[in-house]
Amino acid sequence: MSPIRRITNLFYQSHNLKQAVGILFVTVLISNVLGLIRNIIIANRVGVTYGSIGPLDNYYAAFVLPDFLYSILIVGALSSAILPLLVKIDTEENDQKFWQTFNTLLSTGFTAIIFGLAALYFMLPWLMPRLFPGFSDVDIRQTTELAQAMLLSPLFFTVSQLSTSALQAKKMFFAPALAPIVYNVSIITGALLIPRFGLPVLVFGVILGAAAHFLVQLPSLLRLGWRFSFEISFGSGLVRQVFKLMIPRTIALTSTQLLLIAFYRIASDFSAGSIAIYRLTDDLQTAPVLLLANTLAMAILPDFTRKFAKDQKEEYQQLVGKALRLLLFIFLPATIYLLLFRTQIIGLYISIGHSIDPAETIMAIKTFSYFVISIFFQGAVLLLARAYFARSDTMRPTVYSICSIAVALLFAWWSARATSLGVAGLALAFSIGSIINALLLWSTIGVPLRSFLYDIDGKKNVLLVLAGGLMTTAVFAVAYVASPTVSALFTNSPSAQNLIELLFGLAVGLLFYFVWSKVFNLEQWQMIRNRRSTQT
């Protein structure tokens, strides 16, 4: 089969769970790498142009209200109601019913977001000074102008994200997974032009990327038989069902967005660049969570839904436990590595080329460290929330999310007034909230603790993983001490040395961790071995 034919098949064929995980892993990996490259280029180009990342505060502040509106109107429905609904219709009904439902949801959602964005456009000049009291008048004016232009992107994302749900319900994952890659390429192109055109060119890249996010999925939709028809119906039983299911999740997302706005408001009183540092380090620590935990959660949601619908309670519990064990296996060494090599990571990420203030680099290192301590719990939240959604239970995840957000906000408020942590205190508050959220979700999921601790063969998998993590900590520490000597043998460039130290430490630590897994025949090693044997 020719390469072109193989690529075409990826767009137009359905996929099983293993194929879906594989496709999502590869494409999300590429998308996250591009996202980090995007941030590196943005920070570097802004640093070269302005001598600081302070001006990025305006760019990131401009995102919060468009994202807030989009999240409460669309994202809540997507994650908790629309995808399970489309999966059910695809399973029980014919294609005509499926596409009719999709057109109704698309038309209704698009109409709602248009009215919301129009109202927000005229409210922004009044809202911005109140949201960011620490900004100067010049910053407020630029942030408002950037935000008004940014309102175009949620229009495209509404159509695109609904399209993603339809394709995933049809077990087609390649085009939706490719869309974020195109989006990031567009922003990278805009970032490269910052020295010539300034920050507004980034907004143009965002808008163009949002449009491409949908266009890359359009061929797959058309091939499946979709033809658009405007079928708005706010009062239909279908839309009421979606509203009923999405309200708790929307409340939770609203709380999350309000927390981010509150964090940005607090950070506006810190030194210039604090909002940018929070956003850039948040993106960095979120990358492994999105790549690994969110990929698994997205791919496994249909299986959660089907097992619960068929009343396969034991299989459902085993699937939840196995997924959590896999997350621990992945995130334990990742957390250790990111904490030990945080200086080299930030040196390559934000301060590459040394174009920003050294004080900003130091603060970014501290902020990143406080984020990293919770990455396993962040992944667990994504996975466990979808386990609840599969049972059409959106209330408890919502309540738990609000409780954890309240704790995070209180800690952030206290930290800003009683400590000198600055923006790093906001990262610590976020991590505390994530840990509390994960523990609350687990407490009522109804999955026996044994399903998490033991694998299917009755082996104490989690204890072996924890022991392996403890040993790997020592190996990473030795690699950390030795890495400067190794890097000095090859180059005198600080950035190149950072890269060599990161690669050396990663190779040594992962080699030991996988040898440990093979020696004790952990189930995660069995999964890797079985996949290789299947491919051969």
Short mmCIF file of N, CA and C in Angstrom, two decimals, residues 263 266-267 270 274 277-278 281 362-371 373 411-412 415-416 419-432:
data_model
loop_
_atom_site.label_atom_id
_atom_site.label_comp_id
_atom_site.label_asym_id
_atom_site.label_seq_id
_atom_site.Cartn_x
_atom_site.Cartn_y
_atom_site.Cartn_z
N PHE A 263 -6.38 34.05 39.81
CA PHE A 263 -4.92 33.96 39.86
C PHE A 263 -4.28 35.07 39.05
N ILE A 266 -4.54 38.34 40.90
CA ILE A 266 -3.53 38.41 41.95
C ILE A 266 -2.16 38.68 41.35
N ALA A 267 -1.84 37.98 40.26
CA ALA A 267 -0.52 38.12 39.63
C ALA A 267 -0.31 39.49 39.01
N PHE A 270 1.82 41.50 41.11
CA PHE A 270 3.22 41.10 41.25
C PHE A 270 4.06 41.84 40.21
N SER A 274 4.76 38.18 35.64
CA SER A 274 4.26 37.12 36.52
C SER A 274 3.16 36.30 35.86
N ILE A 277 4.83 34.08 33.30
CA ILE A 277 5.55 32.97 33.94
C ILE A 277 4.56 31.89 34.38
N TYR A 278 3.44 32.31 34.97
CA TYR A 278 2.44 31.32 35.39
C TYR A 278 1.94 30.53 34.18
N THR A 281 4.86 28.23 32.49
CA THR A 281 5.21 27.06 33.30
C THR A 281 4.03 26.11 33.44
N ILE A 362 14.66 32.72 37.43
CA ILE A 362 14.66 32.13 38.77
C ILE A 362 13.22 31.90 39.27
N MET A 363 12.37 32.90 39.04
CA MET A 363 10.97 32.76 39.47
C MET A 363 10.27 31.66 38.68
N ALA A 364 10.60 31.51 37.41
CA ALA A 364 9.99 30.46 36.58
C ALA A 364 10.39 29.08 37.08
N ILE A 365 11.63 28.91 37.51
CA ILE A 365 12.09 27.62 38.04
C ILE A 365 11.30 27.25 39.29
N LYS A 366 11.15 28.21 40.18
CA LYS A 366 10.41 27.94 41.42
C LYS A 366 8.94 27.63 41.14
N THR A 367 8.34 28.39 40.23
CA THR A 367 6.93 28.18 39.89
C THR A 367 6.71 26.81 39.26
N PHE A 368 7.59 26.43 38.35
CA PHE A 368 7.50 25.12 37.69
C PHE A 368 7.60 23.99 38.71
N SER A 369 8.47 24.12 39.69
CA SER A 369 8.64 23.07 40.70
C SER A 369 7.35 22.81 41.47
N TYR A 370 6.67 23.88 41.85
CA TYR A 370 5.43 23.72 42.61
C TYR A 370 4.30 23.13 41.76
N PHE A 371 4.33 23.36 40.47
CA PHE A 371 3.35 22.73 39.58
C PHE A 371 3.59 21.22 39.49
N ILE A 373 4.77 18.89 41.35
CA ILE A 373 4.49 17.94 42.43
C ILE A 373 3.11 17.31 42.32
N PHE A 411 -5.82 29.47 49.55
CA PHE A 411 -4.37 29.38 49.76
C PHE A 411 -3.63 30.43 48.94
N ALA A 412 -4.07 30.66 47.69
CA ALA A 412 -3.43 31.67 46.85
C ALA A 412 -3.55 33.05 47.47
N SER A 415 -1.24 33.19 50.42
CA SER A 415 0.16 33.21 49.99
C SER A 415 0.58 34.59 49.48
N ALA A 416 -0.31 35.24 48.73
CA ALA A 416 0.02 36.55 48.18
C ALA A 416 0.20 37.60 49.27
N THR A 419 3.27 35.61 52.35
CA THR A 419 4.56 35.03 51.98
C THR A 419 5.20 35.86 50.87
N SER A 420 6.43 35.51 50.57
CA SER A 420 7.16 36.16 49.46
C SER A 420 7.28 35.24 48.25
N LEU A 421 6.41 34.24 48.17
CA LEU A 421 6.49 33.28 47.07
C LEU A 421 6.16 33.92 45.72
N GLY A 422 5.36 34.95 45.71
CA GLY A 422 4.96 35.57 44.44
C GLY A 422 4.13 34.63 43.60
N VAL A 423 4.41 34.59 42.30
CA VAL A 423 3.61 33.76 41.40
C VAL A 423 3.81 32.28 41.69
N ALA A 424 4.93 31.90 42.30
CA ALA A 424 5.15 30.49 42.67
C ALA A 424 4.10 30.02 43.67
N GLY A 425 3.63 30.93 44.50
CA GLY A 425 2.58 30.57 45.44
C GLY A 425 1.28 30.19 44.76
N LEU A 426 1.02 30.78 43.59
CA LEU A 426 -0.17 30.42 42.83
C LEU A 426 -0.05 28.99 42.29
N ALA A 427 1.15 28.63 41.86
CA ALA A 427 1.37 27.26 41.38
C ALA A 427 1.19 26.25 42.50
N LEU A 428 1.69 26.59 43.69
CA LEU A 428 1.52 25.69 44.84
C LEU A 428 0.04 25.56 45.20
N ALA A 429 -0.69 26.65 45.13
CA ALA A 429 -2.13 26.61 45.40
C ALA A 429 -2.84 25.70 44.40
N PHE A 430 -2.46 25.80 43.14
CA PHE A 430 -3.04 24.93 42.10
C PHE A 430 -2.78 23.46 42.41
N SER A 431 -1.57 23.13 42.80
CA SER A 431 -1.23 21.74 43.09
C SER A 431 -2.00 21.21 44.28
N ILE A 432 -2.13 22.02 45.32
CA ILE A 432 -2.90 21.59 46.49
C ILE A 432 -4.35 21.30 46.09
#
